[in-house]
Amino acid sequence: MIRITVEPDFLIAADVNGDGHRDLVFAGQGGSRLQVLAGTGKGKFAAQPVSIEIPGSITALAAYRPGAPTMGDALLVGYQTAQGARLAIVSNGAAGLGIRATYKLPGAATAISVANLDGDSIPDAAIVAGGQLVILHGANAIRGGGQLETLPVENVEAVTAGEFLMDRHGLLQLAALNANGDVLILAHQASMRAPSRRRRFKPR
Protein backbone atom coordinates (compact mmCIF):
# COMPACT_ATOMS: atom_id res chain seq x y z
CA MET A 1 0.00 0.00 0.00
CA ILE A 2 1.21 3.49 -0.90
CA ARG A 3 0.03 6.34 1.30
CA ILE A 4 -0.04 9.86 -0.13
CA THR A 5 -0.78 13.17 1.53
CA VAL A 6 -3.33 14.52 -0.97
CA GLU A 7 -6.60 13.27 -2.43
CA PRO A 8 -5.82 13.03 -6.15
CA ASP A 9 -8.28 13.34 -9.00
CA PHE A 10 -5.61 12.53 -11.60
CA LEU A 11 -3.31 9.51 -11.45
CA ILE A 12 -1.08 8.31 -14.30
CA ALA A 13 1.99 6.10 -14.71
CA ALA A 14 4.97 7.50 -16.61
CA ASP A 15 8.76 7.16 -16.67
CA VAL A 16 9.34 10.78 -15.76
CA ASN A 17 13.02 10.50 -14.76
CA GLY A 18 14.05 8.32 -17.70
CA ASP A 19 15.45 5.42 -15.65
CA GLY A 20 13.30 2.82 -17.39
CA HIS A 21 10.90 2.39 -14.44
CA ARG A 22 7.35 3.64 -14.19
CA ASP A 23 6.68 6.45 -11.74
CA LEU A 24 3.33 7.55 -10.32
CA VAL A 25 2.17 11.07 -11.09
CA PHE A 26 -0.83 12.53 -9.31
CA ALA A 27 -2.60 15.84 -8.74
CA GLY A 28 -5.87 17.22 -7.44
CA GLN A 29 -8.49 18.88 -9.62
CA GLY A 30 -8.17 22.61 -9.09
CA GLY A 31 -4.90 22.25 -7.17
CA SER A 32 -1.59 23.73 -8.24
CA ARG A 33 0.80 20.98 -7.19
CA LEU A 34 1.90 18.07 -9.37
CA GLN A 35 3.54 15.22 -7.46
CA VAL A 36 5.75 12.37 -8.69
CA LEU A 37 6.61 9.18 -6.81
CA ALA A 38 9.69 7.62 -8.42
CA GLY A 39 9.35 3.87 -9.04
CA THR A 40 12.08 1.29 -8.56
CA GLY A 41 10.68 -1.27 -10.98
CA LYS A 42 10.38 -3.76 -8.10
CA GLY A 43 6.99 -2.71 -6.75
CA LYS A 44 8.37 0.04 -4.53
CA PHE A 45 8.38 3.80 -4.75
CA ALA A 46 10.29 6.69 -3.23
CA ALA A 47 9.35 7.53 0.35
CA GLN A 48 8.52 11.13 -0.55
CA PRO A 49 7.14 12.56 -3.80
CA VAL A 50 8.84 15.26 -5.84
CA SER A 51 6.52 18.27 -6.16
CA ILE A 52 6.22 20.67 -9.07
CA GLU A 53 4.26 23.88 -8.66
CA ILE A 54 1.95 24.69 -11.57
CA PRO A 55 1.10 28.40 -11.99
CA GLY A 56 -2.66 27.85 -11.96
CA SER A 57 -5.45 25.39 -11.17
CA ILE A 58 -4.87 21.96 -12.71
CA THR A 59 -7.70 20.73 -14.99
CA ALA A 60 -6.17 17.82 -16.97
CA LEU A 61 -3.12 15.53 -16.96
CA ALA A 62 -1.50 13.13 -19.46
CA ALA A 63 1.95 11.85 -20.43
CA TYR A 64 3.83 11.22 -23.66
CA ARG A 65 7.32 10.23 -24.87
CA PRO A 66 8.82 13.18 -26.83
CA GLY A 67 12.07 11.44 -27.84
CA ALA A 68 14.51 8.68 -26.94
CA PRO A 69 13.62 6.46 -23.94
CA THR A 70 16.53 7.90 -21.93
CA MET A 71 14.79 11.30 -22.08
CA GLY A 72 11.88 9.90 -20.10
CA ASP A 73 8.25 10.84 -20.48
CA ALA A 74 6.97 14.40 -20.51
CA LEU A 75 3.79 15.46 -18.74
CA LEU A 76 1.00 17.46 -20.34
CA VAL A 77 -0.74 19.58 -17.71
CA GLY A 78 -3.83 21.63 -18.45
CA TYR A 79 -4.36 24.49 -16.01
CA GLN A 80 -6.41 27.64 -15.59
CA THR A 81 -5.06 31.07 -14.66
CA ALA A 82 -6.61 34.51 -14.25
CA GLN A 83 -5.21 35.29 -17.72
CA GLY A 84 -6.79 32.24 -19.36
CA ALA A 85 -6.27 28.54 -19.95
CA ARG A 86 -2.84 27.05 -20.56
CA LEU A 87 -1.13 23.76 -21.35
CA ALA A 88 2.26 23.12 -19.75
CA ILE A 89 4.82 20.53 -20.80
CA VAL A 90 6.74 19.28 -17.76
CA SER A 91 9.84 17.12 -18.13
CA ASN A 92 13.11 16.19 -16.48
CA GLY A 93 16.19 18.32 -17.12
CA ALA A 94 19.55 19.28 -15.69
CA ALA A 95 17.81 21.21 -12.91
CA GLY A 96 15.25 18.45 -12.26
CA LEU A 97 11.58 18.42 -13.12
CA GLY A 98 10.22 21.67 -14.45
CA ILE A 99 8.00 23.38 -17.02
CA ARG A 100 9.70 23.40 -20.44
CA ALA A 101 6.99 25.03 -22.54
CA THR A 102 3.50 26.52 -22.24
CA TYR A 103 0.73 27.04 -24.77
CA LYS A 104 -2.42 29.18 -24.68
CA LEU A 105 -5.69 27.27 -25.02
CA PRO A 106 -9.14 28.57 -26.03
CA GLY A 107 -10.62 27.22 -22.77
CA ALA A 108 -9.85 24.99 -19.82
CA ALA A 109 -8.44 21.61 -20.86
CA THR A 110 -10.71 18.81 -19.63
CA ALA A 111 -9.43 15.83 -21.63
CA ILE A 112 -6.18 14.93 -23.40
CA SER A 113 -5.58 12.02 -25.77
CA VAL A 114 -2.00 11.32 -26.89
CA ALA A 115 -1.29 9.55 -30.19
CA ASN A 116 0.92 9.80 -33.27
CA LEU A 117 -1.52 11.66 -35.50
CA ASP A 118 0.91 12.96 -38.13
CA GLY A 119 2.78 9.75 -38.90
CA ASP A 120 6.12 11.42 -38.10
CA SER A 121 7.04 9.17 -35.10
CA ILE A 122 6.48 12.04 -32.63
CA PRO A 123 3.34 11.86 -30.47
CA ASP A 124 0.75 14.61 -30.73
CA ALA A 125 -1.95 15.61 -28.26
CA ALA A 126 -5.67 16.03 -28.95
CA ILE A 127 -7.04 18.37 -26.29
CA VAL A 128 -10.63 19.17 -25.35
CA ALA A 129 -10.41 22.83 -24.34
CA GLY A 130 -13.51 24.85 -23.54
CA GLY A 131 -15.64 22.60 -25.76
CA GLN A 132 -13.26 22.96 -28.68
CA LEU A 133 -10.92 20.28 -30.02
CA VAL A 134 -7.32 21.37 -30.41
CA ILE A 135 -4.30 19.40 -31.59
CA LEU A 136 -0.81 20.18 -30.34
CA HIS A 137 1.48 18.82 -33.04
CA GLY A 138 4.41 17.19 -31.28
CA ALA A 139 7.38 18.26 -33.39
CA ASN A 140 9.41 20.70 -31.23
CA ALA A 141 6.49 21.02 -28.80
CA ILE A 142 8.70 20.40 -25.76
CA ARG A 143 10.91 23.31 -26.87
CA GLY A 144 7.96 25.67 -27.25
CA GLY A 145 7.83 25.32 -31.03
CA GLY A 146 4.76 23.09 -31.32
CA GLN A 147 1.83 24.14 -33.49
CA LEU A 148 -1.78 24.29 -32.31
CA GLU A 149 -4.57 23.38 -34.72
CA THR A 150 -8.24 23.94 -33.88
CA LEU A 151 -10.56 21.40 -35.51
CA PRO A 152 -13.99 22.31 -36.95
CA VAL A 153 -16.14 20.76 -34.21
CA GLU A 154 -17.96 22.31 -31.25
CA ASN A 155 -19.26 21.33 -27.81
CA VAL A 156 -16.76 18.48 -27.51
CA GLU A 157 -16.68 16.66 -24.18
CA ALA A 158 -14.29 13.75 -24.80
CA VAL A 159 -11.82 12.53 -27.42
CA THR A 160 -9.81 9.43 -28.24
CA ALA A 161 -7.60 8.31 -31.14
CA GLY A 162 -7.70 5.04 -33.05
CA GLU A 163 -8.15 3.22 -36.36
CA PHE A 164 -11.83 3.75 -37.03
CA LEU A 165 -11.73 4.08 -40.83
CA MET A 166 -9.61 2.76 -43.67
CA ASP A 167 -6.82 5.28 -44.30
CA ARG A 168 -4.59 4.84 -47.33
CA HIS A 169 -1.81 6.70 -45.50
CA GLY A 170 -2.04 4.54 -42.38
CA LEU A 171 -2.85 7.50 -40.14
CA LEU A 172 -5.02 7.47 -37.03
CA GLN A 173 -8.39 9.18 -36.72
CA LEU A 174 -10.04 10.94 -33.80
CA ALA A 175 -13.40 10.09 -32.23
CA ALA A 176 -14.98 13.11 -30.52
CA LEU A 177 -18.05 12.94 -28.27
CA ASN A 178 -20.13 16.12 -28.24
CA ALA A 179 -22.69 17.44 -25.77
CA ASN A 180 -25.58 16.05 -27.85
CA GLY A 181 -24.31 12.52 -27.42
CA ASP A 182 -23.02 12.29 -31.00
CA VAL A 183 -19.66 10.69 -31.78
CA LEU A 184 -17.87 12.35 -34.68
CA ILE A 185 -15.04 10.60 -36.50
CA LEU A 186 -12.42 13.04 -37.72
CA ALA A 187 -10.08 11.82 -40.46
CA HIS A 188 -7.18 13.41 -42.29
CA GLN A 189 -7.94 15.44 -45.39
CA ALA A 190 -5.04 14.16 -47.49
CA SER A 191 -3.51 14.65 -50.88
CA MET A 192 -1.68 11.83 -52.56
CA ARG A 193 0.47 14.45 -54.31
CA ALA A 194 1.90 15.60 -50.98
CA PRO A 195 1.91 12.54 -48.70
CA SER A 196 4.50 13.99 -46.31
CA ARG A 197 2.66 17.28 -45.76
CA ARG A 198 0.65 17.66 -42.56
CA ARG A 199 -2.98 16.85 -43.30
CA ARG A 200 -5.88 18.64 -41.67
CA PHE A 201 -8.65 16.72 -39.94
CA LYS A 202 -12.27 16.99 -41.03
CA PRO A 203 -15.44 15.32 -39.70
CA ARG A 204 -16.95 12.31 -41.48
mmCIF file of C-alpha atoms in Angstrom:
data_model
loop_
_atom_site.group_PDB
_atom_site.id
_atom_site.type_symbol
_atom_site.label_atom_id
_atom_site.label_comp_id
_atom_site.label_asym_id
_atom_site.label_seq_id
_atom_site.Cartn_x
_atom_site.Cartn_y
_atom_site.Cartn_z
ATOM 1 C CA MET A 1 0.000 0.000 0.000
ATOM 2 C CA ILE A 2 1.207 3.488 -0.895
ATOM 3 C CA ARG A 3 0.028 6.338 1.298
ATOM 4 C CA ILE A 4 -0.045 9.856 -0.130
ATOM 5 C CA THR A 5 -0.783 13.167 1.525
ATOM 6 C CA VAL A 6 -3.332 14.520 -0.970
ATOM 7 C CA GLU A 7 -6.604 13.267 -2.435
ATOM 8 C CA PRO A 8 -5.817 13.029 -6.153
ATOM 9 C CA ASP A 9 -8.275 13.336 -9.003
ATOM 10 C CA PHE A 10 -5.614 12.533 -11.600
ATOM 11 C CA LEU A 11 -3.308 9.509 -11.448
ATOM 12 C CA ILE A 12 -1.081 8.313 -14.298
ATOM 13 C CA ALA A 13 1.990 6.100 -14.714
ATOM 14 C CA ALA A 14 4.971 7.503 -16.610
ATOM 15 C CA ASP A 15 8.758 7.156 -16.669
ATOM 16 C CA VAL A 16 9.337 10.776 -15.764
ATOM 17 C CA ASN A 17 13.022 10.504 -14.759
ATOM 18 C CA GLY A 18 14.048 8.320 -17.701
ATOM 19 C CA ASP A 19 15.454 5.419 -15.646
ATOM 20 C CA GLY A 20 13.295 2.822 -17.385
ATOM 21 C CA HIS A 21 10.904 2.391 -14.443
ATOM 22 C CA ARG A 22 7.350 3.638 -14.195
ATOM 23 C CA ASP A 23 6.681 6.446 -11.744
ATOM 24 C CA LEU A 24 3.334 7.546 -10.325
ATOM 25 C CA VAL A 25 2.171 11.071 -11.092
ATOM 26 C CA PHE A 26 -0.832 12.534 -9.311
ATOM 27 C CA ALA A 27 -2.598 15.836 -8.741
ATOM 28 C CA GLY A 28 -5.870 17.218 -7.435
ATOM 29 C CA GLN A 29 -8.490 18.876 -9.622
ATOM 30 C CA GLY A 30 -8.167 22.614 -9.090
ATOM 31 C CA GLY A 31 -4.896 22.248 -7.169
ATOM 32 C CA SER A 32 -1.589 23.732 -8.235
ATOM 33 C CA ARG A 33 0.804 20.976 -7.192
ATOM 34 C CA LEU A 34 1.904 18.075 -9.368
ATOM 35 C CA GLN A 35 3.544 15.216 -7.456
ATOM 36 C CA VAL A 36 5.748 12.372 -8.695
ATOM 37 C CA LEU A 37 6.610 9.181 -6.810
ATOM 38 C CA ALA A 38 9.687 7.616 -8.423
ATOM 39 C CA GLY A 39 9.347 3.873 -9.043
ATOM 40 C CA THR A 40 12.081 1.287 -8.556
ATOM 41 C CA GLY A 41 10.677 -1.268 -10.981
ATOM 42 C CA LYS A 42 10.376 -3.760 -8.097
ATOM 43 C CA GLY A 43 6.994 -2.712 -6.751
ATOM 44 C CA LYS A 44 8.371 0.035 -4.531
ATOM 45 C CA PHE A 45 8.381 3.798 -4.752
ATOM 46 C CA ALA A 46 10.292 6.690 -3.227
ATOM 47 C CA ALA A 47 9.353 7.531 0.353
ATOM 48 C CA GLN A 48 8.523 11.132 -0.555
ATOM 49 C CA PRO A 49 7.139 12.563 -3.797
ATOM 50 C CA VAL A 50 8.838 15.264 -5.835
ATOM 51 C CA SER A 51 6.522 18.266 -6.158
ATOM 52 C CA ILE A 52 6.224 20.667 -9.069
ATOM 53 C CA GLU A 53 4.256 23.877 -8.661
ATOM 54 C CA ILE A 54 1.954 24.690 -11.572
ATOM 55 C CA PRO A 55 1.100 28.403 -11.991
ATOM 56 C CA GLY A 56 -2.660 27.847 -11.958
ATOM 57 C CA SER A 57 -5.445 25.389 -11.171
ATOM 58 C CA ILE A 58 -4.869 21.955 -12.712
ATOM 59 C CA THR A 59 -7.696 20.727 -14.990
ATOM 60 C CA ALA A 60 -6.168 17.822 -16.974
ATOM 61 C CA LEU A 61 -3.122 15.526 -16.964
ATOM 62 C CA ALA A 62 -1.495 13.134 -19.457
ATOM 63 C CA ALA A 63 1.952 11.849 -20.425
ATOM 64 C CA TYR A 64 3.828 11.222 -23.663
ATOM 65 C CA ARG A 65 7.318 10.234 -24.875
ATOM 66 C CA PRO A 66 8.824 13.180 -26.831
ATOM 67 C CA GLY A 67 12.072 11.444 -27.843
ATOM 68 C CA ALA A 68 14.506 8.679 -26.939
ATOM 69 C CA PRO A 69 13.615 6.458 -23.936
ATOM 70 C CA THR A 70 16.531 7.902 -21.927
ATOM 71 C CA MET A 71 14.794 11.300 -22.075
ATOM 72 C CA GLY A 72 11.878 9.899 -20.104
ATOM 73 C CA ASP A 73 8.247 10.839 -20.477
ATOM 74 C CA ALA A 74 6.975 14.400 -20.510
ATOM 75 C CA LEU A 75 3.788 15.465 -18.741
ATOM 76 C CA LEU A 76 1.004 17.464 -20.338
ATOM 77 C CA VAL A 77 -0.737 19.582 -17.712
ATOM 78 C CA GLY A 78 -3.829 21.633 -18.452
ATOM 79 C CA TYR A 79 -4.362 24.488 -16.014
ATOM 80 C CA GLN A 80 -6.414 27.636 -15.587
ATOM 81 C CA THR A 81 -5.063 31.072 -14.662
ATOM 82 C CA ALA A 82 -6.606 34.513 -14.250
ATOM 83 C CA GLN A 83 -5.211 35.290 -17.720
ATOM 84 C CA GLY A 84 -6.786 32.236 -19.355
ATOM 85 C CA ALA A 85 -6.274 28.537 -19.946
ATOM 86 C CA ARG A 86 -2.837 27.054 -20.559
ATOM 87 C CA LEU A 87 -1.128 23.761 -21.347
ATOM 88 C CA ALA A 88 2.262 23.119 -19.751
ATOM 89 C CA ILE A 89 4.825 20.532 -20.804
ATOM 90 C CA VAL A 90 6.741 19.283 -17.756
ATOM 91 C CA SER A 91 9.844 17.124 -18.131
ATOM 92 C CA ASN A 92 13.114 16.191 -16.477
ATOM 93 C CA GLY A 93 16.187 18.321 -17.125
ATOM 94 C CA ALA A 94 19.553 19.277 -15.690
ATOM 95 C CA ALA A 95 17.811 21.209 -12.915
ATOM 96 C CA GLY A 96 15.254 18.454 -12.261
ATOM 97 C CA LEU A 97 11.580 18.418 -13.124
ATOM 98 C CA GLY A 98 10.217 21.666 -14.447
ATOM 99 C CA ILE A 99 8.005 23.376 -17.017
ATOM 100 C CA ARG A 100 9.700 23.395 -20.439
ATOM 101 C CA ALA A 101 6.988 25.027 -22.542
ATOM 102 C CA THR A 102 3.504 26.519 -22.242
ATOM 103 C CA TYR A 103 0.726 27.042 -24.774
ATOM 104 C CA LYS A 104 -2.419 29.181 -24.681
ATOM 105 C CA LEU A 105 -5.689 27.271 -25.022
ATOM 106 C CA PRO A 106 -9.142 28.568 -26.026
ATOM 107 C CA GLY A 107 -10.623 27.220 -22.772
ATOM 108 C CA ALA A 108 -9.848 24.990 -19.823
ATOM 109 C CA ALA A 109 -8.441 21.607 -20.855
ATOM 110 C CA THR A 110 -10.715 18.814 -19.634
ATOM 111 C CA ALA A 111 -9.431 15.826 -21.629
ATOM 112 C CA ILE A 112 -6.181 14.932 -23.397
ATOM 113 C CA SER A 113 -5.578 12.019 -25.773
ATOM 114 C CA VAL A 114 -1.998 11.315 -26.890
ATOM 115 C CA ALA A 115 -1.286 9.545 -30.193
ATOM 116 C CA ASN A 116 0.918 9.801 -33.272
ATOM 117 C CA LEU A 117 -1.525 11.662 -35.495
ATOM 118 C CA ASP A 118 0.915 12.960 -38.131
ATOM 119 C CA GLY A 119 2.783 9.747 -38.904
ATOM 120 C CA ASP A 120 6.116 11.417 -38.103
ATOM 121 C CA SER A 121 7.043 9.169 -35.102
ATOM 122 C CA ILE A 122 6.485 12.042 -32.633
ATOM 123 C CA PRO A 123 3.337 11.857 -30.471
ATOM 124 C CA ASP A 124 0.752 14.608 -30.733
ATOM 125 C CA ALA A 125 -1.950 15.612 -28.258
ATOM 126 C CA ALA A 126 -5.666 16.033 -28.953
ATOM 127 C CA ILE A 127 -7.043 18.369 -26.289
ATOM 128 C CA VAL A 128 -10.631 19.166 -25.353
ATOM 129 C CA ALA A 129 -10.410 22.833 -24.344
ATOM 130 C CA GLY A 130 -13.512 24.846 -23.541
ATOM 131 C CA GLY A 131 -15.639 22.600 -25.760
ATOM 132 C CA GLN A 132 -13.261 22.958 -28.684
ATOM 133 C CA LEU A 133 -10.921 20.275 -30.019
ATOM 134 C CA VAL A 134 -7.321 21.368 -30.408
ATOM 135 C CA ILE A 135 -4.296 19.396 -31.592
ATOM 136 C CA LEU A 136 -0.811 20.183 -30.337
ATOM 137 C CA HIS A 137 1.478 18.823 -33.039
ATOM 138 C CA GLY A 138 4.406 17.189 -31.278
ATOM 139 C CA ALA A 139 7.378 18.264 -33.391
ATOM 140 C CA ASN A 140 9.409 20.704 -31.233
ATOM 141 C CA ALA A 141 6.492 21.019 -28.798
ATOM 142 C CA ILE A 142 8.698 20.403 -25.764
ATOM 143 C CA ARG A 143 10.912 23.312 -26.867
ATOM 144 C CA GLY A 144 7.963 25.666 -27.254
ATOM 145 C CA GLY A 145 7.828 25.315 -31.026
ATOM 146 C CA GLY A 146 4.762 23.091 -31.321
ATOM 147 C CA GLN A 147 1.832 24.139 -33.494
ATOM 148 C CA LEU A 148 -1.781 24.290 -32.305
ATOM 149 C CA GLU A 149 -4.571 23.377 -34.722
ATOM 150 C CA THR A 150 -8.242 23.940 -33.883
ATOM 151 C CA LEU A 151 -10.562 21.405 -35.509
ATOM 152 C CA PRO A 152 -13.986 22.306 -36.954
ATOM 153 C CA VAL A 153 -16.136 20.758 -34.214
ATOM 154 C CA GLU A 154 -17.962 22.314 -31.252
ATOM 155 C CA ASN A 155 -19.262 21.327 -27.813
ATOM 156 C CA VAL A 156 -16.760 18.483 -27.511
ATOM 157 C CA GLU A 157 -16.679 16.660 -24.183
ATOM 158 C CA ALA A 158 -14.291 13.746 -24.804
ATOM 159 C CA VAL A 159 -11.822 12.531 -27.419
ATOM 160 C CA THR A 160 -9.815 9.425 -28.242
ATOM 161 C CA ALA A 161 -7.597 8.310 -31.142
ATOM 162 C CA GLY A 162 -7.699 5.041 -33.053
ATOM 163 C CA GLU A 163 -8.150 3.225 -36.358
ATOM 164 C CA PHE A 164 -11.833 3.754 -37.026
ATOM 165 C CA LEU A 165 -11.729 4.081 -40.827
ATOM 166 C CA MET A 166 -9.610 2.755 -43.673
ATOM 167 C CA ASP A 167 -6.819 5.277 -44.304
ATOM 168 C CA ARG A 168 -4.586 4.838 -47.329
ATOM 169 C CA HIS A 169 -1.815 6.704 -45.496
ATOM 170 C CA GLY A 170 -2.035 4.536 -42.382
ATOM 171 C CA LEU A 171 -2.848 7.503 -40.138
ATOM 172 C CA LEU A 172 -5.018 7.473 -37.031
ATOM 173 C CA GLN A 173 -8.388 9.183 -36.723
ATOM 174 C CA LEU A 174 -10.043 10.938 -33.802
ATOM 175 C CA ALA A 175 -13.402 10.093 -32.231
ATOM 176 C CA ALA A 176 -14.976 13.107 -30.524
ATOM 177 C CA LEU A 177 -18.049 12.941 -28.273
ATOM 178 C CA ASN A 178 -20.135 16.117 -28.244
ATOM 179 C CA ALA A 179 -22.688 17.444 -25.769
ATOM 180 C CA ASN A 180 -25.582 16.052 -27.854
ATOM 181 C CA GLY A 181 -24.310 12.520 -27.419
ATOM 182 C CA ASP A 182 -23.018 12.295 -30.996
ATOM 183 C CA VAL A 183 -19.662 10.686 -31.781
ATOM 184 C CA LEU A 184 -17.872 12.351 -34.678
ATOM 185 C CA ILE A 185 -15.037 10.598 -36.502
ATOM 186 C CA LEU A 186 -12.415 13.039 -37.722
ATOM 187 C CA ALA A 187 -10.084 11.820 -40.455
ATOM 188 C CA HIS A 188 -7.181 13.412 -42.289
ATOM 189 C CA GLN A 189 -7.944 15.440 -45.389
ATOM 190 C CA ALA A 190 -5.041 14.164 -47.491
ATOM 191 C CA SER A 191 -3.509 14.652 -50.876
ATOM 192 C CA MET A 192 -1.679 11.829 -52.564
ATOM 193 C CA ARG A 193 0.469 14.448 -54.314
ATOM 194 C CA ALA A 194 1.896 15.597 -50.985
ATOM 195 C CA PRO A 195 1.911 12.542 -48.698
ATOM 196 C CA SER A 196 4.495 13.994 -46.314
ATOM 197 C CA ARG A 197 2.659 17.277 -45.764
ATOM 198 C CA ARG A 198 0.646 17.663 -42.560
ATOM 199 C CA ARG A 199 -2.980 16.853 -43.300
ATOM 200 C CA ARG A 200 -5.881 18.640 -41.675
ATOM 201 C CA PHE A 201 -8.649 16.724 -39.936
ATOM 202 C CA LYS A 202 -12.269 16.986 -41.034
ATOM 203 C CA PRO A 203 -15.444 15.318 -39.701
ATOM 204 C CA ARG A 204 -16.950 12.314 -41.477
#
